[in-house]
Amino acid sequence: MEKIKADLEGSEYGEANVKHQKNMDNYLKDIMGGIKVFKGEKLTSLISQSRFCRLKLLAVAATTMLLLCACAVQYTTFSDAMKPGMLIFRSSQHFAPPLNSTADIERDYVNNGFLMVSSNGGLNQMRAGICDMVAIARFLNVTLIVPELDKTSFWNDQSQFEDIFDVDHFIASLSNEVRILKVLPQKQRRRIEIASLYSMPPVSWSNMTFYNNTILPRIKKYEVLHFTKTDTRLANNGIPVEVQKMRCKANYEALRFTPPIEELGKKIVRLMRERGPFLVLHLRYEMDMLAFSGCTEGCDDNEIEELTKMRYAYPWWKEKVINSRKKRKSGKCPLTPEETALALRALDIDPSIQIYIAAGDIYGGERRMASLRLAFPHIVKKETLLEASDLEPFRNYSNQMAALDYLVSLESDIFAPTYGGNMARVVEGHRRYLGFRTTIRLDRMLLVNLIDQYKRGRLSWDEFSQAVKTGHADRMGTPTRRLEIPGKPKEEDYFYNNPQECLPPISTKPKSL
């Protein structure tokens, strides 16, 4: 209490209070100074004066009480202002700003229930979905249970959350924002064992009104709610800035890989740096991507048949009959290794630069890599840089292997994805967050059109190269506004591509010459 008193007296408010008290003392002296004792006067005069004095004293007492009440109210208001902000979200679209991540500030938490989530997809699809779930849990004021990772997808990775991400750091770094538990408390576990667990997939691309008006009442009703999917369940735009920033905090601060993954990723980067600058090429030309997309440019008849059989073997790949040529012309196919070599050469990428392939096994093997290797001889992968023993703990876990590629991609001098998948988008946004590091967003529709013209002799090499450079002048990861297309979330820029709410504001002033 003595410390609080000293702090208050030392503050602007405290100084004003002391000054006010002095004025009050002078005021009382002036009033009391007017009361005199009359000796030798008549009793009636003394009584009259005494009554008048009592009236004055009553007036002084009333005024004093009013002033003390006003001071108390101001003191209470000031004290409340000195307390940590309360982050209790109600049924409203108003948001309290996030607290600073400091160990000595705790959120005044009122729990509305428990949210369990089953993430779906590969590493980066799950990563983005987990960040969305963190933001939703904070908005709804519910306790989040550490997400379950997908173990049934094409990659068949049985990794748990704690095998890929540092779970203790995840919980601790968000402790002032969201209550996160590793497992559902025993009381709630018994309840869902006796009754049942209410499960549902949230509607894709939903805004916060949906979660507040539809999801929150269900959580309050059932106490525990389970989301069966997490991918793209939160809109890109039209979201309060506090929620967008929460997505960023989860992605760029809370989701840290486990120490073994982090250490091996740093080792790869160190080995690359010792040899000079390097470009990470996210070459999405693996068998599963080609089968799923139906893109068969450069494949022979046997390969086309093999890819088609694979596509029909997976019932959850909904699109079966695909026109590869038409899809390629519309820019919806991953670039082939041959097309990638031409694009990088046209952009004047130094042929001596190291190129790190962040991908799985390239379909067609060395036959399809020949053109790229001829143009850029210094091609490496983690498998060629490291000893087999280094990778042994991660080898049978595709998401852990992808985590290594993610770390190397963040630290590269240039990042160039050949397809706009989840890794390409999430890494691009992360590189923007780290200081707008160079990311070449290859325009596939433009490139295949120019490449076809070049191959047919309609463009010289210089014309082709200049057209490629012109078309990519503003596609190098520099600051830009996120493209918004109302009603068409799949066609607009993904939030994690360009998390502009978490980046320095874009200057509208003309650049000085």
XYZ file of C-alpha atoms in Angstrom:
513
model
C 0.000 0.000 0.000
C 2.880 2.371 0.795
C 4.295 1.724 -2.709
C 0.909 2.446 -4.326
C 0.585 5.624 -2.273
C 4.073 6.758 -3.270
C 3.402 5.963 -6.907
C 0.168 7.913 -6.836
C 1.774 10.924 -5.175
C 4.565 10.863 -7.760
C 2.159 10.764 -10.661
C 0.407 13.651 -12.384
C -2.800 12.589 -10.685
C -1.062 12.463 -7.297
C 0.393 15.970 -7.697
C -3.054 17.321 -8.556
C -4.510 15.564 -5.510
C -1.912 17.118 -3.146
C -2.548 20.552 -4.627
C -6.277 20.043 -4.218
C -5.800 19.014 -0.550
C -3.808 22.208 0.185
C -6.531 24.339 -1.388
C -9.058 22.494 0.756
C -7.078 23.201 3.924
C -6.895 26.931 3.094
C -10.603 26.966 2.364
C -11.396 25.413 5.717
C -9.115 27.920 7.490
C -10.892 30.801 5.792
C -14.291 29.462 6.805
C -13.308 28.631 10.349
C -11.546 31.964 10.680
C -14.880 33.732 10.357
C -16.218 32.110 13.520
C -15.517 34.284 16.524
C -16.289 33.915 20.233
C -18.145 36.874 21.578
C -17.548 37.619 25.267
C -19.834 39.880 27.248
C -22.586 39.951 24.627
C -26.200 39.176 25.310
C -27.225 35.567 25.453
C -29.703 36.011 22.594
C -26.948 37.438 20.372
C -24.637 34.555 21.315
C -27.310 31.992 20.502
C -28.010 33.692 17.176
C -24.328 33.681 16.264
C -23.989 30.078 17.425
C -26.841 28.943 15.193
C -25.293 30.786 12.234
C -21.949 29.107 12.907
C -23.541 25.668 13.046
C -25.145 26.285 9.659
C -21.749 27.267 8.285
C -20.175 24.139 9.736
C -22.871 21.932 8.218
C -22.264 23.556 4.829
C -18.543 22.975 5.158
C -19.075 19.322 6.143
C -21.399 18.685 3.197
C -18.980 20.309 0.759
C -16.098 18.276 2.191
C -18.009 14.993 1.811
C -18.866 15.776 -1.816
C -15.226 16.562 -2.597
C -14.008 13.386 -0.895
C -16.497 11.278 -2.898
C -15.324 12.875 -6.114
C -11.716 12.132 -5.177
C -12.578 8.528 -4.387
C -14.261 8.075 -7.771
C -11.255 9.561 -9.559
C -8.899 7.382 -7.533
C -10.923 4.244 -8.423
C -10.917 5.168 -12.106
C -7.194 5.753 -12.017
C -6.589 2.456 -10.210
C -8.622 0.570 -12.825
C -6.598 2.188 -15.568
C -3.439 0.827 -13.978
C -4.714 -2.778 -14.034
C -4.094 -5.222 -16.924
C -6.776 -5.038 -19.604
C -9.531 -7.597 -19.304
C -9.876 -9.755 -22.379
C -13.296 -11.255 -21.914
C -15.041 -11.397 -25.248
C -18.790 -11.121 -25.114
C -21.474 -11.613 -27.737
C -20.328 -8.573 -29.669
C -18.146 -7.535 -32.580
C -15.992 -5.325 -30.351
C -12.544 -6.592 -29.501
C -10.084 -5.782 -26.757
C -6.516 -5.340 -28.026
C -4.137 -8.251 -27.415
C -2.059 -8.111 -24.276
C 1.685 -7.886 -24.528
C 3.325 -11.264 -24.059
C 4.790 -10.692 -20.624
C 5.084 -13.263 -17.903
C 3.694 -10.990 -15.156
C 0.415 -10.130 -16.904
C -2.397 -12.623 -16.745
C -5.635 -12.541 -18.645
C -8.823 -12.333 -16.590
C -10.303 -15.427 -18.172
C -13.936 -16.533 -18.248
C -14.247 -19.899 -19.985
C -17.205 -20.504 -22.309
C -16.310 -24.135 -23.012
C -13.767 -26.348 -24.744
C -12.794 -26.590 -28.411
C -11.173 -29.711 -29.842
C -9.916 -29.658 -33.438
C -8.719 -32.234 -35.935
C -6.420 -30.574 -38.453
C -6.494 -31.831 -42.027
C -4.028 -31.785 -44.915
C -0.268 -31.528 -45.131
C 2.046 -29.599 -42.819
C 1.350 -26.091 -44.070
C -2.374 -26.553 -44.559
C -2.556 -27.751 -40.963
C -0.301 -24.912 -39.809
C -2.607 -22.245 -41.230
C -5.676 -24.029 -39.890
C -4.216 -24.222 -36.385
C -3.553 -20.474 -36.433
C -7.171 -19.868 -37.400
C -8.357 -22.078 -34.540
C -6.228 -20.121 -32.057
C -7.803 -16.853 -33.229
C -11.315 -18.331 -33.070
C -10.751 -19.761 -29.574
C -9.568 -16.387 -28.330
C -12.543 -14.570 -29.848
C -15.046 -17.043 -28.393
C -13.286 -17.155 -25.020
C -13.022 -20.937 -25.065
C -10.277 -23.301 -23.994
C -8.414 -24.837 -26.923
C -7.157 -28.391 -26.664
C -3.818 -28.945 -28.459
C -4.837 -29.792 -32.043
C -4.772 -33.311 -33.401
C -2.815 -33.659 -36.641
C -4.006 -35.443 -39.767
C -2.888 -39.076 -39.892
C -5.166 -40.277 -42.688
C -4.063 -38.091 -45.602
C -2.072 -39.216 -48.630
C 1.235 -38.839 -46.774
C 0.214 -41.193 -43.943
C 2.326 -39.331 -41.393
C 1.615 -40.513 -37.840
C 3.305 -37.544 -36.166
C 1.642 -35.986 -33.153
C 1.563 -32.203 -32.612
C 4.474 -32.419 -30.149
C 6.563 -34.364 -32.694
C 6.604 -31.364 -35.040
C 5.923 -28.288 -32.913
C 7.308 -27.224 -29.559
C 4.076 -27.755 -27.620
C 5.248 -26.142 -24.375
C 6.345 -23.009 -26.214
C 3.029 -22.995 -28.104
C 1.037 -23.012 -24.873
C 3.268 -20.587 -22.962
C 3.591 -18.005 -25.727
C -0.195 -17.735 -26.005
C -0.996 -18.033 -22.293
C -2.013 -14.374 -22.018
C -4.317 -14.706 -25.013
C -5.833 -18.181 -25.091
C -6.114 -20.945 -22.537
C -4.616 -24.065 -24.155
C -4.516 -27.517 -22.582
C -2.701 -30.626 -23.786
C -5.684 -32.850 -23.019
C -9.329 -32.394 -22.181
C -9.910 -32.265 -18.397
C -11.141 -35.468 -16.788
C -14.597 -34.069 -15.960
C -15.265 -33.191 -19.591
C -13.799 -36.498 -20.785
C -16.240 -38.400 -18.605
C -19.093 -36.306 -19.891
C -18.442 -37.072 -23.563
C -17.856 -40.733 -22.740
C -21.283 -40.939 -21.102
C -23.072 -38.870 -23.728
C -21.308 -38.163 -27.023
C -18.930 -35.671 -28.567
C -20.631 -33.062 -30.729
C -18.548 -32.876 -33.929
C -18.921 -30.708 -37.027
C -16.869 -29.043 -39.752
C -17.087 -25.233 -39.634
C -18.313 -23.538 -42.804
C -15.416 -22.580 -45.079
C -14.355 -18.933 -45.321
C -16.613 -17.886 -42.425
C -16.397 -14.521 -40.698
C -16.610 -13.894 -36.975
C -20.385 -13.407 -37.031
C -20.773 -17.092 -37.898
C -18.554 -18.178 -35.011
C -20.222 -15.820 -32.561
C -23.838 -16.502 -33.543
C -23.665 -20.175 -34.542
C -20.648 -21.817 -32.926
C -20.566 -20.122 -29.524
C -24.152 -21.136 -28.590
C -23.328 -24.740 -29.480
C -20.198 -24.693 -27.329
C -22.204 -23.314 -24.413
C -24.861 -25.960 -24.953
C -22.555 -28.985 -25.273
C -19.563 -27.607 -23.275
C -17.181 -29.474 -25.608
C -17.238 -28.995 -29.380
C -15.098 -30.824 -31.922
C -14.146 -29.354 -35.318
C -13.477 -32.119 -37.836
C -11.724 -29.785 -40.298
C -9.578 -26.682 -39.941
C -8.536 -25.719 -43.487
C -9.753 -22.322 -44.778
C -12.443 -22.074 -42.094
C -11.804 -18.362 -41.548
C -12.240 -15.657 -44.182
C -9.297 -13.797 -45.684
C -10.890 -10.383 -45.369
C -13.643 -8.630 -43.436
C -12.105 -9.847 -40.174
C -11.394 -7.464 -37.248
C -7.756 -6.439 -37.191
C -7.286 -7.832 -33.660
C -8.246 -11.294 -34.918
C -5.932 -10.980 -37.923
C -3.076 -10.073 -35.609
C -3.896 -13.068 -33.446
C -3.516 -15.307 -36.519
C -0.077 -13.756 -37.057
C 0.987 -14.189 -33.457
C 0.040 -17.854 -33.566
C 1.868 -18.390 -36.862
C 5.034 -16.369 -36.416
C 5.582 -16.541 -32.647
C 3.783 -19.544 -31.179
C 4.244 -22.254 -33.812
C 7.904 -23.061 -33.409
C 9.273 -26.419 -34.521
C 10.768 -28.857 -32.029
C 14.438 -28.300 -31.071
C 15.695 -31.296 -33.140
C 13.953 -29.969 -36.273
C 15.122 -26.409 -35.618
C 18.717 -27.489 -35.055
C 18.898 -29.622 -38.193
C 17.281 -26.861 -40.246
C 19.928 -24.413 -39.022
C 22.623 -26.901 -39.929
C 21.365 -27.112 -43.521
C 21.287 -23.316 -43.778
C 24.822 -23.088 -42.356
C 26.132 -25.613 -44.908
C 24.482 -23.684 -47.726
C 25.787 -20.324 -46.504
C 29.341 -21.645 -46.363
C 29.128 -22.202 -50.122
C 27.539 -18.865 -50.986
C 24.062 -17.497 -51.740
C 21.250 -19.914 -52.500
C 17.785 -20.085 -53.981
C 15.136 -22.441 -52.639
C 13.036 -23.915 -55.421
C 9.757 -25.390 -54.247
C 9.439 -27.680 -57.258
C 5.970 -29.193 -56.935
C 6.475 -31.939 -59.458
C 5.912 -34.997 -57.295
C 3.702 -37.895 -58.328
C 0.830 -37.044 -55.956
C 0.638 -33.444 -57.190
C 0.516 -34.489 -60.848
C -2.082 -37.186 -60.175
C -4.259 -34.830 -58.142
C -4.026 -31.920 -60.587
C -4.234 -34.028 -63.733
C -1.292 -32.117 -65.219
C 0.762 -34.327 -67.531
C 2.845 -31.931 -69.632
C 6.022 -33.731 -70.733
C 4.845 -37.161 -69.503
C 4.770 -40.210 -71.764
C 1.730 -42.480 -72.229
C 2.739 -44.911 -69.495
C 3.216 -42.087 -66.997
C -0.123 -40.539 -67.917
C -1.847 -43.873 -67.343
C -0.080 -44.322 -64.006
C -1.098 -40.850 -62.817
C -4.702 -41.365 -63.911
C -4.967 -44.667 -62.005
C -3.628 -42.976 -58.907
C -6.170 -40.157 -59.176
C -9.059 -42.620 -59.347
C -7.647 -44.594 -56.414
C -8.306 -41.753 -53.968
C -12.066 -41.123 -53.611
C -11.595 -37.817 -51.776
C -9.899 -36.358 -54.870
C -13.178 -35.253 -56.379
C -12.053 -34.134 -59.838
C -11.402 -37.199 -62.021
C -11.739 -36.194 -65.686
C -9.216 -33.421 -66.338
C -8.074 -31.733 -69.536
C -4.356 -31.276 -68.871
C -3.693 -29.000 -71.853
C -6.565 -26.646 -71.018
C -5.629 -26.551 -67.347
C -2.006 -25.748 -68.162
C -2.956 -22.882 -70.482
C -5.054 -21.346 -67.687
C -2.047 -21.392 -65.332
C -3.443 -24.034 -62.994
C -0.679 -26.609 -63.431
C 2.655 -26.681 -61.607
C 5.542 -25.688 -63.842
C 7.584 -28.591 -65.152
C 11.324 -28.716 -64.378
C 11.986 -27.759 -68.028
C 9.645 -24.749 -67.846
C 11.178 -23.733 -64.524
C 14.690 -23.741 -66.011
C 13.587 -21.416 -68.816
C 11.803 -19.071 -66.384
C 14.800 -18.740 -64.038
C 17.211 -18.223 -66.923
C 14.927 -15.540 -68.406
C 14.931 -13.736 -65.051
C 18.745 -13.664 -65.189
C 19.219 -15.825 -62.101
C 22.978 -16.445 -61.761
C 23.750 -19.928 -63.163
C 26.340 -20.425 -60.426
C 23.858 -19.975 -57.589
C 23.040 -22.963 -55.403
C 19.523 -24.261 -55.865
C 18.021 -26.155 -52.964
C 15.083 -28.351 -54.027
C 12.391 -28.168 -51.357
C 10.220 -31.058 -52.496
C 9.813 -34.798 -52.459
C 10.929 -37.122 -55.242
C 10.567 -35.450 -58.648
C 8.350 -37.509 -60.949
C 10.407 -38.863 -63.826
C 13.642 -38.565 -61.856
C 16.836 -37.374 -63.507
C 15.277 -37.525 -66.977
C 12.981 -34.639 -66.039
C 15.657 -32.797 -64.065
C 18.243 -32.796 -66.883
C 17.319 -29.382 -68.339
C 17.230 -27.712 -64.944
C 20.531 -29.256 -63.901
C 22.156 -28.186 -67.189
C 21.088 -24.578 -66.618
C 21.932 -24.587 -62.897
C 24.571 -27.210 -62.053
C 24.661 -26.597 -58.292
C 21.433 -28.340 -57.352
C 21.201 -29.867 -53.880
C 18.640 -31.421 -51.554
C 18.767 -32.106 -47.851
C 19.471 -35.754 -48.681
C 22.677 -34.769 -50.532
C 23.819 -32.198 -47.966
C 23.408 -34.257 -44.822
C 24.596 -37.605 -43.581
C 22.003 -40.362 -43.663
C 22.199 -40.540 -39.871
C 21.138 -36.869 -39.599
C 17.867 -37.530 -41.402
C 17.161 -40.960 -39.943
C 14.882 -39.723 -37.112
C 12.694 -37.839 -39.622
C 12.850 -40.011 -42.717
C 9.517 -41.808 -42.315
C 7.633 -38.658 -41.373
C 6.821 -36.493 -44.373
C 5.584 -33.543 -42.309
C 8.784 -33.442 -40.270
C 10.813 -33.555 -43.489
C 8.640 -30.736 -44.859
C 9.351 -28.742 -41.693
C 13.072 -28.859 -42.520
C 12.354 -27.510 -46.015
C 10.188 -24.785 -44.475
C 13.045 -23.556 -42.283
C 15.515 -23.518 -45.170
C 12.987 -21.718 -47.372
C 12.615 -18.928 -44.811
C 16.374 -18.297 -44.712
C 17.143 -18.474 -48.445
C 18.275 -15.484 -50.491
C 15.469 -16.183 -52.955
C 12.389 -18.368 -52.645
C 10.682 -19.498 -55.861
C 7.666 -21.829 -55.779
C 6.491 -23.374 -59.048
C 2.915 -23.843 -57.832
C 0.628 -21.862 -55.530
C 0.092 -24.553 -52.910
C -0.036 -24.228 -49.150
C 3.731 -24.197 -48.582
C 4.255 -21.585 -51.290
C 1.634 -19.298 -49.787
C 2.518 -19.710 -46.115
C 6.279 -19.337 -46.712
C 5.720 -16.242 -48.866
C 3.737 -14.573 -46.096
C 6.294 -15.560 -43.468
C 9.095 -14.070 -45.582
C 7.100 -10.843 -45.871
C 6.757 -10.805 -42.092
C 10.528 -11.268 -41.726
C 11.264 -8.170 -43.799
C 9.914 -8.687 -47.331
C 12.565 -11.189 -48.346
C 12.726 -11.871 -52.085
C 10.068 -14.322 -53.221
C 9.522 -14.856 -56.937
C 5.832 -15.463 -57.530
C 6.035 -17.162 -60.897
C 3.074 -16.263 -63.108
C 2.306 -19.675 -64.566
C -0.297 -18.580 -67.111
C 2.000 -15.880 -68.487
C 5.009 -18.202 -68.508
C 3.444 -21.145 -70.358
C 2.127 -18.771 -73.007
C 5.549 -17.129 -73.464
C 7.375 -20.488 -73.358
C 5.114 -21.909 -76.056
C 5.742 -18.856 -78.258
C 9.492 -19.121 -77.677
C 9.549 -22.828 -78.514
C 7.613 -22.186 -81.730
C 10.108 -19.525 -82.785
C 7.687 -16.626 -82.440
C 9.882 -14.946 -79.836
C 13.659 -14.575 -79.778
C 15.452 -15.328 -76.527
C 15.902 -11.617 -75.775
C 12.211 -10.927 -76.438
C 11.195 -13.876 -74.314
C 13.519 -12.871 -71.457
C 12.352 -9.254 -71.508
C 8.692 -10.293 -71.469
C 9.300 -12.571 -68.477
C 11.134 -9.819 -66.571
C 8.423 -7.267 -67.303
C 5.705 -9.675 -66.208
C 7.417 -10.343 -62.878
C 8.581 -6.838 -61.982
C 5.979 -6.575 -59.205
C 5.995 -10.239 -58.183
C 9.138 -10.309 -56.043
C 7.669 -10.177 -52.542
C 7.706 -6.398 -52.228
C 5.029 -4.633 -50.140
C 1.614 -4.707 -51.766
C -2.045 -4.786 -50.846
C -3.786 -8.128 -50.599
C -6.089 -8.733 -53.556
C -9.686 -8.910 -52.351
C -12.507 -10.341 -54.475
C -15.804 -10.182 -52.537
C -17.717 -13.438 -52.714
C -14.813 -15.336 -54.296
C -12.397 -16.264 -51.501
C -10.688 -18.993 -53.538
C -9.738 -16.498 -56.244
C -8.474 -13.689 -54.028
C -5.145 -13.553 -52.198
C -4.927 -15.895 -49.234
C -4.485 -14.170 -45.863
C -1.284 -16.097 -45.142
C 0.157 -15.029 -48.512
C 0.155 -11.433 -47.432
C -0.808 -10.791 -43.786
C -0.880 -7.036 -44.359
C -2.517 -6.263 -40.999
C 0.677 -7.490 -39.318
C 3.136 -5.723 -41.634
C 4.369 -2.126 -41.798
C 1.796 0.068 -43.562
C 2.372 0.558 -47.262
C 3.551 4.085 -48.003
C 1.430 5.942 -50.532
C 3.985 8.720 -50.921
C 5.872 8.833 -54.233
C 9.383 7.454 -54.063
C 12.109 10.064 -54.044
C 14.470 10.019 -57.012
